[in-house]
PDB file of C-alpha atoms in Angstrom:
ATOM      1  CA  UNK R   1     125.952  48.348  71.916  1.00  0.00           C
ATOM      2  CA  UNK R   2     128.215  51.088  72.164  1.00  0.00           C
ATOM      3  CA  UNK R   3     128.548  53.843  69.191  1.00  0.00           C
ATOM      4  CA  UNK R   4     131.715  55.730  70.112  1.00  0.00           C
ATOM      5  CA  UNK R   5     131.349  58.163  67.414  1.00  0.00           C
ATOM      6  CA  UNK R   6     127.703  59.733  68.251  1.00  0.00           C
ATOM      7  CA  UNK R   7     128.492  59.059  72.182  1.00  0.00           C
ATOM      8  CA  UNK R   8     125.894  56.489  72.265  1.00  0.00           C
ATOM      9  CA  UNK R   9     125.492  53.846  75.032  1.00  0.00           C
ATOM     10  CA  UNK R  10     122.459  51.657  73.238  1.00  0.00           C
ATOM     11  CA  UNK R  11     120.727  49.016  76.336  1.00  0.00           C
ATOM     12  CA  UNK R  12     118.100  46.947  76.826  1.00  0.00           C
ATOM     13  CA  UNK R  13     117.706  46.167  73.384  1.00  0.00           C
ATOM     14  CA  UNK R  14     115.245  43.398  73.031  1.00  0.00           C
ATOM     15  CA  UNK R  15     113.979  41.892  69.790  1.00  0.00           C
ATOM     16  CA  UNK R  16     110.748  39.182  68.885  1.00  0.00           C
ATOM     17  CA  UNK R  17     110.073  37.630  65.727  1.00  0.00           C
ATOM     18  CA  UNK R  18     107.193  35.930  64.669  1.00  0.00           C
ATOM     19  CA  UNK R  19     105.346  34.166  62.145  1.00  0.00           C
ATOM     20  CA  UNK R  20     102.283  32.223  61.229  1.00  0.00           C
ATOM     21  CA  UNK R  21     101.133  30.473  57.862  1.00  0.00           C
ATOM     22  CA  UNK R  22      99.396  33.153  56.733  1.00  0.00           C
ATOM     23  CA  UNK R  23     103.117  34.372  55.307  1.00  0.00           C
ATOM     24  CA  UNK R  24     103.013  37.304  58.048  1.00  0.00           C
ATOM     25  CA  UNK R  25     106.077  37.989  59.484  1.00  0.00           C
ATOM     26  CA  UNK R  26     105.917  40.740  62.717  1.00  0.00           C
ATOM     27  CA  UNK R  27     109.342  41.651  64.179  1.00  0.00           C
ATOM     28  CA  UNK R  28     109.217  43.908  66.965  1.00  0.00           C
ATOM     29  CA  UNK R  29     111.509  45.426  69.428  1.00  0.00           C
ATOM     30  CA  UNK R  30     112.782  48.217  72.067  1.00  0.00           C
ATOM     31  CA  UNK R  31     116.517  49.795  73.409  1.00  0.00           C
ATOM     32  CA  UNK R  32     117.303  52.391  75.479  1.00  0.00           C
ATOM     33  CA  UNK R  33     119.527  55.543  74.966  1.00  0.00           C
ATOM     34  CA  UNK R  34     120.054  58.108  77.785  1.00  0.00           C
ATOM     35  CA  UNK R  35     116.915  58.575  79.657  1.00  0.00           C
ATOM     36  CA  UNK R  36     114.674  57.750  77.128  1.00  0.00           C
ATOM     37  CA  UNK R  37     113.677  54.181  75.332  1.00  0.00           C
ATOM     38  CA  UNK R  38     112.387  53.586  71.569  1.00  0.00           C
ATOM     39  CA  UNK R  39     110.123  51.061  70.137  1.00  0.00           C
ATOM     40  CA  UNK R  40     109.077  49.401  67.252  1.00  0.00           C
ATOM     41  CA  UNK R  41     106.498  46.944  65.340  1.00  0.00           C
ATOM     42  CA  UNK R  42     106.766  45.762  62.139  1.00  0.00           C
ATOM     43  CA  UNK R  43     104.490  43.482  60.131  1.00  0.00           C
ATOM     44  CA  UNK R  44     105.679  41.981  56.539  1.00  0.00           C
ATOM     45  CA  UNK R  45     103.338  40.666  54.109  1.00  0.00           C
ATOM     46  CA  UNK R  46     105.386  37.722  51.930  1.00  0.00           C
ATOM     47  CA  UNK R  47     108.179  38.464  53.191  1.00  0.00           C
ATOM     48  CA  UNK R  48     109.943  35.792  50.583  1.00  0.00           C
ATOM     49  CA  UNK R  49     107.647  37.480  47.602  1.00  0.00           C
ATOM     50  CA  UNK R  50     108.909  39.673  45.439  1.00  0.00           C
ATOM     51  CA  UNK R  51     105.647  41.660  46.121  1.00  0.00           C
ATOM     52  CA  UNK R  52     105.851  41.827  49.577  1.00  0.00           C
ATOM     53  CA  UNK R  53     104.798  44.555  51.835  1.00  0.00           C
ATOM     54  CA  UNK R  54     105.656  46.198  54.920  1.00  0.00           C
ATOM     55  CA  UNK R  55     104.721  48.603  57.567  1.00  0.00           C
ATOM     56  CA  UNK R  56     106.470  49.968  60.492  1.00  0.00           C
ATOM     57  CA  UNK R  57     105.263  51.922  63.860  1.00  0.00           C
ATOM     58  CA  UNK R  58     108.239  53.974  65.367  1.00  0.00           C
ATOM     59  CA  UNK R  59     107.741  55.723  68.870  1.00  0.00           C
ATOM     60  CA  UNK R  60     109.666  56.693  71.888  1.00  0.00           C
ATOM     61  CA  UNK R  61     110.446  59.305  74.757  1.00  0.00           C
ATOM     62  CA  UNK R  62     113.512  61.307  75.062  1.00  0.00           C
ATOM     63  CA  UNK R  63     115.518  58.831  73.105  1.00  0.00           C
ATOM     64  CA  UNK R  64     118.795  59.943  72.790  1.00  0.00           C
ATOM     65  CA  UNK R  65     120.041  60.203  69.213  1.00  0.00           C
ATOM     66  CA  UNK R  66     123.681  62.161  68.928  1.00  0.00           C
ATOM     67  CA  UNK R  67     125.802  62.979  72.207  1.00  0.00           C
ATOM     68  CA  UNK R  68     128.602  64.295  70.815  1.00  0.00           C
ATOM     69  CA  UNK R  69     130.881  67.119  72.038  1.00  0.00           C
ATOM     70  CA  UNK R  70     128.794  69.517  69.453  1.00  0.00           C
ATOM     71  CA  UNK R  71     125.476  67.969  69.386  1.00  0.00           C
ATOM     72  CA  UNK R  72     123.341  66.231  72.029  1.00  0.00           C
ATOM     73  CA  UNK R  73     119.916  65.452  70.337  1.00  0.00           C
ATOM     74  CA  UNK R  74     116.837  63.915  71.531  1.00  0.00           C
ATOM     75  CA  UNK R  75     113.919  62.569  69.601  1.00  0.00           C
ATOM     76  CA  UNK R  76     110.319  61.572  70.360  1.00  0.00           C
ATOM     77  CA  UNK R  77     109.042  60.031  67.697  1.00  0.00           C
ATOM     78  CA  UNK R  78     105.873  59.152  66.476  1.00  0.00           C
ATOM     79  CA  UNK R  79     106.616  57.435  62.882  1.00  0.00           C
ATOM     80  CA  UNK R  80     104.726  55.432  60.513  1.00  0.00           C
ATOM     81  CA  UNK R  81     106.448  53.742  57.601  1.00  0.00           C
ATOM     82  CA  UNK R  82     104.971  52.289  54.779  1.00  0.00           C
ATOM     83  CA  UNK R  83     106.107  50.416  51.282  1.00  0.00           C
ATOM     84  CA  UNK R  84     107.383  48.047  49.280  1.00  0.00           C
ATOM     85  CA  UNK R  85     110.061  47.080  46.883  1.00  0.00           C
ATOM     86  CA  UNK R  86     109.548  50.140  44.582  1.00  0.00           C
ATOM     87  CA  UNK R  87     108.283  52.803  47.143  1.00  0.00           C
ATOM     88  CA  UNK R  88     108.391  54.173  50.675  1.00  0.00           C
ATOM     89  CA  UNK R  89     106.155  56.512  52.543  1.00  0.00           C
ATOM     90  CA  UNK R  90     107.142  57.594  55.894  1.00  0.00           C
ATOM     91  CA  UNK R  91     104.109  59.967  58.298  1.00  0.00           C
ATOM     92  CA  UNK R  92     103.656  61.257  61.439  1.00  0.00           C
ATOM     93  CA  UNK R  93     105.504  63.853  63.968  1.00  0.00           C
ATOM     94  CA  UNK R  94     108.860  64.133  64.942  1.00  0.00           C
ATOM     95  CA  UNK R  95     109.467  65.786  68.514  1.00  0.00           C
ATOM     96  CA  UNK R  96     113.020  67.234  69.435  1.00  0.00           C
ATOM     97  CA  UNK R  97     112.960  67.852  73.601  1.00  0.00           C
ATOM     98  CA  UNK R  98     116.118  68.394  73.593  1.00  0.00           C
ATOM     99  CA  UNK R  99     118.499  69.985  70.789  1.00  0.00           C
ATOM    100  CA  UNK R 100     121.924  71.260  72.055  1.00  0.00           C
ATOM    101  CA  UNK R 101     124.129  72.345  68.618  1.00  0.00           C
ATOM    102  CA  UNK R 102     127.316  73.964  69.616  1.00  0.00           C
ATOM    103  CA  UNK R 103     129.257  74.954  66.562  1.00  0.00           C
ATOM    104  CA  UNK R 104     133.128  75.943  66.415  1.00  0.00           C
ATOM    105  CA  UNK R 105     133.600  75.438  62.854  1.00  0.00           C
ATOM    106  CA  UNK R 106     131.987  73.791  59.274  1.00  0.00           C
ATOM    107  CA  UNK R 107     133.622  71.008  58.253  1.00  0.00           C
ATOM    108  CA  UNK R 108     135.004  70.482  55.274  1.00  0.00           C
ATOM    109  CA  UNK R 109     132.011  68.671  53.736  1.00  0.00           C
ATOM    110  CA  UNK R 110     129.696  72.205  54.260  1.00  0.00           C
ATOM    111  CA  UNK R 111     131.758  73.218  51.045  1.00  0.00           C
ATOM    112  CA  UNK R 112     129.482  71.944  48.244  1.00  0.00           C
ATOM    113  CA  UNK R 113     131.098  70.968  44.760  1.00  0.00           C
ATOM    114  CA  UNK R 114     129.238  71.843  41.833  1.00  0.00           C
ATOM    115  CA  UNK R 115     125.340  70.584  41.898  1.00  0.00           C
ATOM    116  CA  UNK R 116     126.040  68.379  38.757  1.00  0.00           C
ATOM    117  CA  UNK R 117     129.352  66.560  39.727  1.00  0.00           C
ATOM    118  CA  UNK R 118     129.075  62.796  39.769  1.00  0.00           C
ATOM    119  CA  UNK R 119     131.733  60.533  41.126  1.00  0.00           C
ATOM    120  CA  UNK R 120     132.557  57.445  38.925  1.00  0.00           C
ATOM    121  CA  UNK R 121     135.672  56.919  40.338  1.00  0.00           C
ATOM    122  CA  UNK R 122     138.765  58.344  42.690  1.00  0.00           C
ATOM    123  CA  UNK R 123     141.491  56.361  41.716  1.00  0.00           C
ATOM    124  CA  UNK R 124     144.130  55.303  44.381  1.00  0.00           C
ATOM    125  CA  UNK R 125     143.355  58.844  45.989  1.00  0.00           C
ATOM    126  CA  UNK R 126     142.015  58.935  49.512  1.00  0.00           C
ATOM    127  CA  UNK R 127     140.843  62.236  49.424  1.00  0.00           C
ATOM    128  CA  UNK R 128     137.314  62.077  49.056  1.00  0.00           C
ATOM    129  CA  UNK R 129     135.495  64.378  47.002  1.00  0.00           C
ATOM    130  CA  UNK R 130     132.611  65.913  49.470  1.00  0.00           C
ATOM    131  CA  UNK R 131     128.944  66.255  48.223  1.00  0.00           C
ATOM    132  CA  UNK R 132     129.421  64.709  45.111  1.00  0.00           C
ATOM    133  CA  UNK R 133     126.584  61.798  43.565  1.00  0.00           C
ATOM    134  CA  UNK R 134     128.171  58.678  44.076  1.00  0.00           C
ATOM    135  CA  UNK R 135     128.164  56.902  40.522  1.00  0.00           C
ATOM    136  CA  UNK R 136     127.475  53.546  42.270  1.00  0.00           C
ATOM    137  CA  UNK R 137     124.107  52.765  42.974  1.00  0.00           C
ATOM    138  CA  UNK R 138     123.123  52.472  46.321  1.00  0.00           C
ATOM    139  CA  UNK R 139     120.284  49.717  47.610  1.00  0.00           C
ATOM    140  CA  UNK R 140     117.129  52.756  47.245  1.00  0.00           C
ATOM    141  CA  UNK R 141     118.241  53.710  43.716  1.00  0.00           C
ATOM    142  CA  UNK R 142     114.835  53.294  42.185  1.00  0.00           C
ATOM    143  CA  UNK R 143     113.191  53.385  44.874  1.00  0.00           C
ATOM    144  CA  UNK R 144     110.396  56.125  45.420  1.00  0.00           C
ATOM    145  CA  UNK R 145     110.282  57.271  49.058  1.00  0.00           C
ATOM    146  CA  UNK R 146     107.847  60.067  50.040  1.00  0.00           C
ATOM    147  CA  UNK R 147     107.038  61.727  53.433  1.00  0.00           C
ATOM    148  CA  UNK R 148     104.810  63.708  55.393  1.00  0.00           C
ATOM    149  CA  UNK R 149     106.182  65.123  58.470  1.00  0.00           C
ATOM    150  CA  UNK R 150     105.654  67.678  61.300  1.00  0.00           C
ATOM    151  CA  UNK R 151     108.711  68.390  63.124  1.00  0.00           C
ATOM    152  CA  UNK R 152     108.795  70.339  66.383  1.00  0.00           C
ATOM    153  CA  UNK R 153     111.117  71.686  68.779  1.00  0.00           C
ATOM    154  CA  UNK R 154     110.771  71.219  72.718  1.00  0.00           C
ATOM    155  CA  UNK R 155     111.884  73.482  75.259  1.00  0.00           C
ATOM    156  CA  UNK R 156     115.577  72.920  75.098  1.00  0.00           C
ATOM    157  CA  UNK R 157     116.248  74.016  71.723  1.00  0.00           C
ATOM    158  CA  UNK R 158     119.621  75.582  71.698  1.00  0.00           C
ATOM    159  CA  UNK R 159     122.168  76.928  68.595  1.00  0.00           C
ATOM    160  CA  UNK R 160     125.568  78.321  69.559  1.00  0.00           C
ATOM    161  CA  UNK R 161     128.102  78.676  66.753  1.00  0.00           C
ATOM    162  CA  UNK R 162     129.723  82.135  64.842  1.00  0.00           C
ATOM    163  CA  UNK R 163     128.577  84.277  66.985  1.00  0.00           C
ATOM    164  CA  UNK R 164     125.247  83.048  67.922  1.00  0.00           C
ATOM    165  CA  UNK R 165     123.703  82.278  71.046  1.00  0.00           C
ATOM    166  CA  UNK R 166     119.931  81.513  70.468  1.00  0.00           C
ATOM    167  CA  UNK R 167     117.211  79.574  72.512  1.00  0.00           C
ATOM    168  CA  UNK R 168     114.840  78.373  69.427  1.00  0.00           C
ATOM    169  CA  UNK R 169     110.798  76.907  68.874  1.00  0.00           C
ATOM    170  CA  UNK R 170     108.416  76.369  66.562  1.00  0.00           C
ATOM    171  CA  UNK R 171     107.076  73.498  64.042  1.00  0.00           C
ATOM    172  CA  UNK R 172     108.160  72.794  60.795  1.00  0.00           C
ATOM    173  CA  UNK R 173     105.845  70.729  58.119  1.00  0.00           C
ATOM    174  CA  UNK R 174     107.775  69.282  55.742  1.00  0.00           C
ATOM    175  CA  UNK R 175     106.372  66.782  52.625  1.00  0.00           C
ATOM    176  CA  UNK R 176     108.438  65.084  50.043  1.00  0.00           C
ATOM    177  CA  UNK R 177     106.634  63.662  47.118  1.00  0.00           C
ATOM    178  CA  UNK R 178     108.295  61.551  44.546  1.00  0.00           C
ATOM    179  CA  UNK R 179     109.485  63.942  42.480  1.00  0.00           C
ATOM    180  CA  UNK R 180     111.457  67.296  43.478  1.00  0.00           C
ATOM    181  CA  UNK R 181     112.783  68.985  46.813  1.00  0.00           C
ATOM    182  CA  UNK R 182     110.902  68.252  49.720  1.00  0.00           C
ATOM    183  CA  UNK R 183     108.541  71.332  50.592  1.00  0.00           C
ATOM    184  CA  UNK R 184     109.173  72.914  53.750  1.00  0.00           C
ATOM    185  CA  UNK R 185     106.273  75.087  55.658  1.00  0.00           C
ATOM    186  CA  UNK R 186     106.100  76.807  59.015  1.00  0.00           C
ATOM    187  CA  UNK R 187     108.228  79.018  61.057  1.00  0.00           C
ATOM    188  CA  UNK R 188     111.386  78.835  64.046  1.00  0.00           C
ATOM    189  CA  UNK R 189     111.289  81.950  66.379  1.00  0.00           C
ATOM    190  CA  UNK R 190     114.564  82.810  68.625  1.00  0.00           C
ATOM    191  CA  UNK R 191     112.674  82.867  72.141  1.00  0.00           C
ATOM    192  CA  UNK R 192     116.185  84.448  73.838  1.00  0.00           C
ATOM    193  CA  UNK R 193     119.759  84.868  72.159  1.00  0.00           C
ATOM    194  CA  UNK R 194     122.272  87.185  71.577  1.00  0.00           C
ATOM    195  CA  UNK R 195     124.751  88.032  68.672  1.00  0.00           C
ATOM    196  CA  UNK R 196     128.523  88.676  68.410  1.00  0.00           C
ATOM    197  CA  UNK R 197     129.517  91.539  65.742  1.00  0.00           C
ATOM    198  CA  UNK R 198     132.039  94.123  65.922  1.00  0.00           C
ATOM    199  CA  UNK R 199     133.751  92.832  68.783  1.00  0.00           C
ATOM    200  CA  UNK R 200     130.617  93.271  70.682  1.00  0.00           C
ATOM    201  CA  UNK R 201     127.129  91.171  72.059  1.00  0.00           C
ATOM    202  CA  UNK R 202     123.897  92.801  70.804  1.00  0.00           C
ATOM    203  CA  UNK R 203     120.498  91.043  72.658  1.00  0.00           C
ATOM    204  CA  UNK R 204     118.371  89.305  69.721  1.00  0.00           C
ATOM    205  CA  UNK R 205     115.039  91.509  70.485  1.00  0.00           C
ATOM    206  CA  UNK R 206     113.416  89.595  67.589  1.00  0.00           C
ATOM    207  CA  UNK R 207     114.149  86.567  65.542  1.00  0.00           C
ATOM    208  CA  UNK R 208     112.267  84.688  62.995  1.00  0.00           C
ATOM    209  CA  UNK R 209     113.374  81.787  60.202  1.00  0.00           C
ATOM    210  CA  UNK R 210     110.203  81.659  57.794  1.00  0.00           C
ATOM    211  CA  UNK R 211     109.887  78.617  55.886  1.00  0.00           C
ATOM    212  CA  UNK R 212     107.701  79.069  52.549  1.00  0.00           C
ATOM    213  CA  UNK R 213     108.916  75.560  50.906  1.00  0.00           C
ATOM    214  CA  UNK R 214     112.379  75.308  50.509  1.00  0.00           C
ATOM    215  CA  UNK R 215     114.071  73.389  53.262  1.00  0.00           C
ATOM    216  CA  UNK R 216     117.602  75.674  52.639  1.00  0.00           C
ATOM    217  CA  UNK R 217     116.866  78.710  52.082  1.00  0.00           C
ATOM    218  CA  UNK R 218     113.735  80.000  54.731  1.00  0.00           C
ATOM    219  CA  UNK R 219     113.443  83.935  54.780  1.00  0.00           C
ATOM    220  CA  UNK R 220     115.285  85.832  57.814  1.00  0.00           C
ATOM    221  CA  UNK R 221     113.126  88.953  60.068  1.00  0.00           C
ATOM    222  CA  UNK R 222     116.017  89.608  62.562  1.00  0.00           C
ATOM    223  CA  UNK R 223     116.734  92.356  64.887  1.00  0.00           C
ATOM    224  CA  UNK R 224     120.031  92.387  67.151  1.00  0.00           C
ATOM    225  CA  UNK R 225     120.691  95.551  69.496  1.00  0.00           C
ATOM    226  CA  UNK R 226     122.124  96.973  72.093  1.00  0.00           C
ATOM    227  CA  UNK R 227     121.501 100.079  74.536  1.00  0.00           C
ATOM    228  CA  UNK R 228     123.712 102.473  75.684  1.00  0.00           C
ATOM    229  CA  UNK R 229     123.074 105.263  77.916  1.00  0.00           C
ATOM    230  CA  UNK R 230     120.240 107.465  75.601  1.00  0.00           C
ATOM    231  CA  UNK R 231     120.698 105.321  72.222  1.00  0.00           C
ATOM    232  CA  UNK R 232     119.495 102.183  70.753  1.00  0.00           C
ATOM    233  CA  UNK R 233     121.318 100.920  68.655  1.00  0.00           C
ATOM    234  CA  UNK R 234     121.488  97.648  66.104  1.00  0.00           C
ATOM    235  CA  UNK R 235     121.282  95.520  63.605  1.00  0.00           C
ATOM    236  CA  UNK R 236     118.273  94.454  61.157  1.00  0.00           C
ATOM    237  CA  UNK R 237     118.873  91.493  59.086  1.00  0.00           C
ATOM    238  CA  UNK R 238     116.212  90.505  56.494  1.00  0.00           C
ATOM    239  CA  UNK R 239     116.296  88.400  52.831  1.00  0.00           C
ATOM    240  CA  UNK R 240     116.782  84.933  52.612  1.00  0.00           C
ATOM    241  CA  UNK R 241     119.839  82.772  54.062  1.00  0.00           C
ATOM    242  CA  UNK R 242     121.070  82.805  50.229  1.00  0.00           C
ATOM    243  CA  UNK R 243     120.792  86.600  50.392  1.00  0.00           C
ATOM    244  CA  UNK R 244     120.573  88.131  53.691  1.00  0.00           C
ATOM    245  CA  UNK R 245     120.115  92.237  54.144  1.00  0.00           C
ATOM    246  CA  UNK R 246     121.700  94.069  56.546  1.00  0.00           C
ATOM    247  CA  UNK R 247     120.592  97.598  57.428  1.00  0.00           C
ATOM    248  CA  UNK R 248     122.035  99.755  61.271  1.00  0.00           C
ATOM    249  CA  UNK R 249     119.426 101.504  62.693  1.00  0.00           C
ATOM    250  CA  UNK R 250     119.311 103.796  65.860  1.00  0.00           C
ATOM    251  CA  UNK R 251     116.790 105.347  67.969  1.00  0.00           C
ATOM    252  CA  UNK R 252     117.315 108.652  68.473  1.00  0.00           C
ATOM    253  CA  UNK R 253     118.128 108.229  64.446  1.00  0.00           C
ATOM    254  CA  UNK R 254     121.943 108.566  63.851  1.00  0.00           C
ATOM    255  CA  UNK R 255     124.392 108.343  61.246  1.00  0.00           C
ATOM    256  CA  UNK R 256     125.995 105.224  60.574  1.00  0.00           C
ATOM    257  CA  UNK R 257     129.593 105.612  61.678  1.00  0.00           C
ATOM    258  CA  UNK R 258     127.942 107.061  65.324  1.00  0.00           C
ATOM    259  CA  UNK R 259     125.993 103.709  65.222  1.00  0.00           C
ATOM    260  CA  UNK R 260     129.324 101.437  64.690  1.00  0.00           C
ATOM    261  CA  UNK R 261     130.806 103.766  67.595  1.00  0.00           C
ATOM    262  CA  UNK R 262     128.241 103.028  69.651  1.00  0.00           C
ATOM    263  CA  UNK R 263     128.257  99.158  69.365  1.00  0.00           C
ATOM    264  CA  UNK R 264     131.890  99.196  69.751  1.00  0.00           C
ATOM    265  CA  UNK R 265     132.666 102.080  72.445  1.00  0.00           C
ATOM    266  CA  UNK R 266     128.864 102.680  73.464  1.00  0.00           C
ATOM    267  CA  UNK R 267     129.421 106.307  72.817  1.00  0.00           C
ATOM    268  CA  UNK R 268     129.014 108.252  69.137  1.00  0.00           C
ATOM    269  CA  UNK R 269     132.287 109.234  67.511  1.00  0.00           C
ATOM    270  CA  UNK R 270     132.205 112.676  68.682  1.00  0.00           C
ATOM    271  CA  UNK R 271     132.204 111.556  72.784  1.00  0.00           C
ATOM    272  CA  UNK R 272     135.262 109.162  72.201  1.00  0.00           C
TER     273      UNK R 272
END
């Protein structure tokens, strides 16, 4: 199965059903993406029962999950799912060996519409309206599904996009329970990057995403600089990604316009 669109070239997919009197149905199966496989076993309890069950194991190695010209993505999974026709819980950890994000520009879903708007209907019109609650129901509506999850990056975690040129690790925890925002915990640290602003590359000598519970909006601790000849210069950026501080520093301390000089020219505005 080819999947033109994520630049996915699915093999050796192989799948086994079975059953026995005891109205237990196991379906089980494997494919390969890239250099990497996935598997999984699943057991249903009645399966024709409107009170049936299920449960699903999930694991793999290097499976590869986007390979696209701005992502390649890898997963190893180690996934549990439970439930049944009113509820889903889904466990275990989530390992990314390889993320590669390369970023030229948002698209034009990024733009959200107001958090209320609900689409009933578009008409004849093609355009679709991005981010907006479909009025249909879709086949979870009423369905509660909750999660714990640890998610971790490998050692070819990459961003590069506006400017941005960052290696990234860490582990995120994130749990979703059946009511409200899923709660996000943990912390991404830039392990080696660099950042584009005024015209000019500062080194990333410091880098942290903190993640207190909200999946988008974790708090910022960054620090971009460069050196000239006797100067330090740079950039710290603190806040949240909502609201993000900016403050120049220097060391030797200097003004502010001698430490815009000296990221653009590398010398203060009275040597130019």
């Amino acid at each position: 199965v080819d999947i033109p669109e994520l630049g996915l070239e699915l093999r050796d997919i192989e799948t086994t059903v079975t059953s026995d009197i005891s109205q237990t149905l196991m379906i089980q199966g494997k494919a390969t993406s890239g250099d990497g496989d996935l598997r999984f076993v699943s057991e249903i309890q009645d399966p024709l029962s409107a009170t049936r069950t299920f449960n699903v194991t999930l694991e793999g190695q290097d499976f590869t999950l986007i390979n696209d010209l701005e992502i390649l993505l890898k997963i190893t999974p180690e996934l549990r799912l439970e439930g049944n026709g009113e509820a889903i819980h889904i466990s275990g950890n989530l390992t990314l060996p390889v993320v590669d994000v390369r970023i030229t520009s948002l698209p034009e879903s990024a733009v959200d519409v107001s958090a209320d708007t609900v689409l009933v209907s578009n008409g004849s019109s093609t355009i679709p309206v991005h981010n907006a609650a479909d009025g249909n129901p879709s086949i979870f509506d009423g369905i509660s599904i909750t999660s714990e999850l640890k998610i971790a990056l490998g050692d070819e975690a990459r961003f590069r996009g506006f400017g941005l040129d960052t290696e990234l690790a860490g582990a995120l925890e994130i749990t979703q329970r059946e009511t409200g925002g899923p709660l996000t915990y943990g912390e991404l640290t830039v392990e080696e990057g660099s950042f584009q602003t005024y015209g000019r590359t500062l080194t990333i000598e410091h880098g942290k995403l903190l993640f207190f519970g909200s999946l988008d909006n974790p708090a910022l601790d960054i620090r971009a600089v460069r050196q000239a000849e006797n100067v330090k210069v740079g950039v710290q950026m603190n806040g949240t990604l909502r609201n993000i501080r900016s403050q120049l520093f220097s060391t030797p301390t200097l003004p502010d316009g001698d430490i815009i000089a000296v990221m653009l020219t590398g010398r203060p505005i009275a040597e130019i």
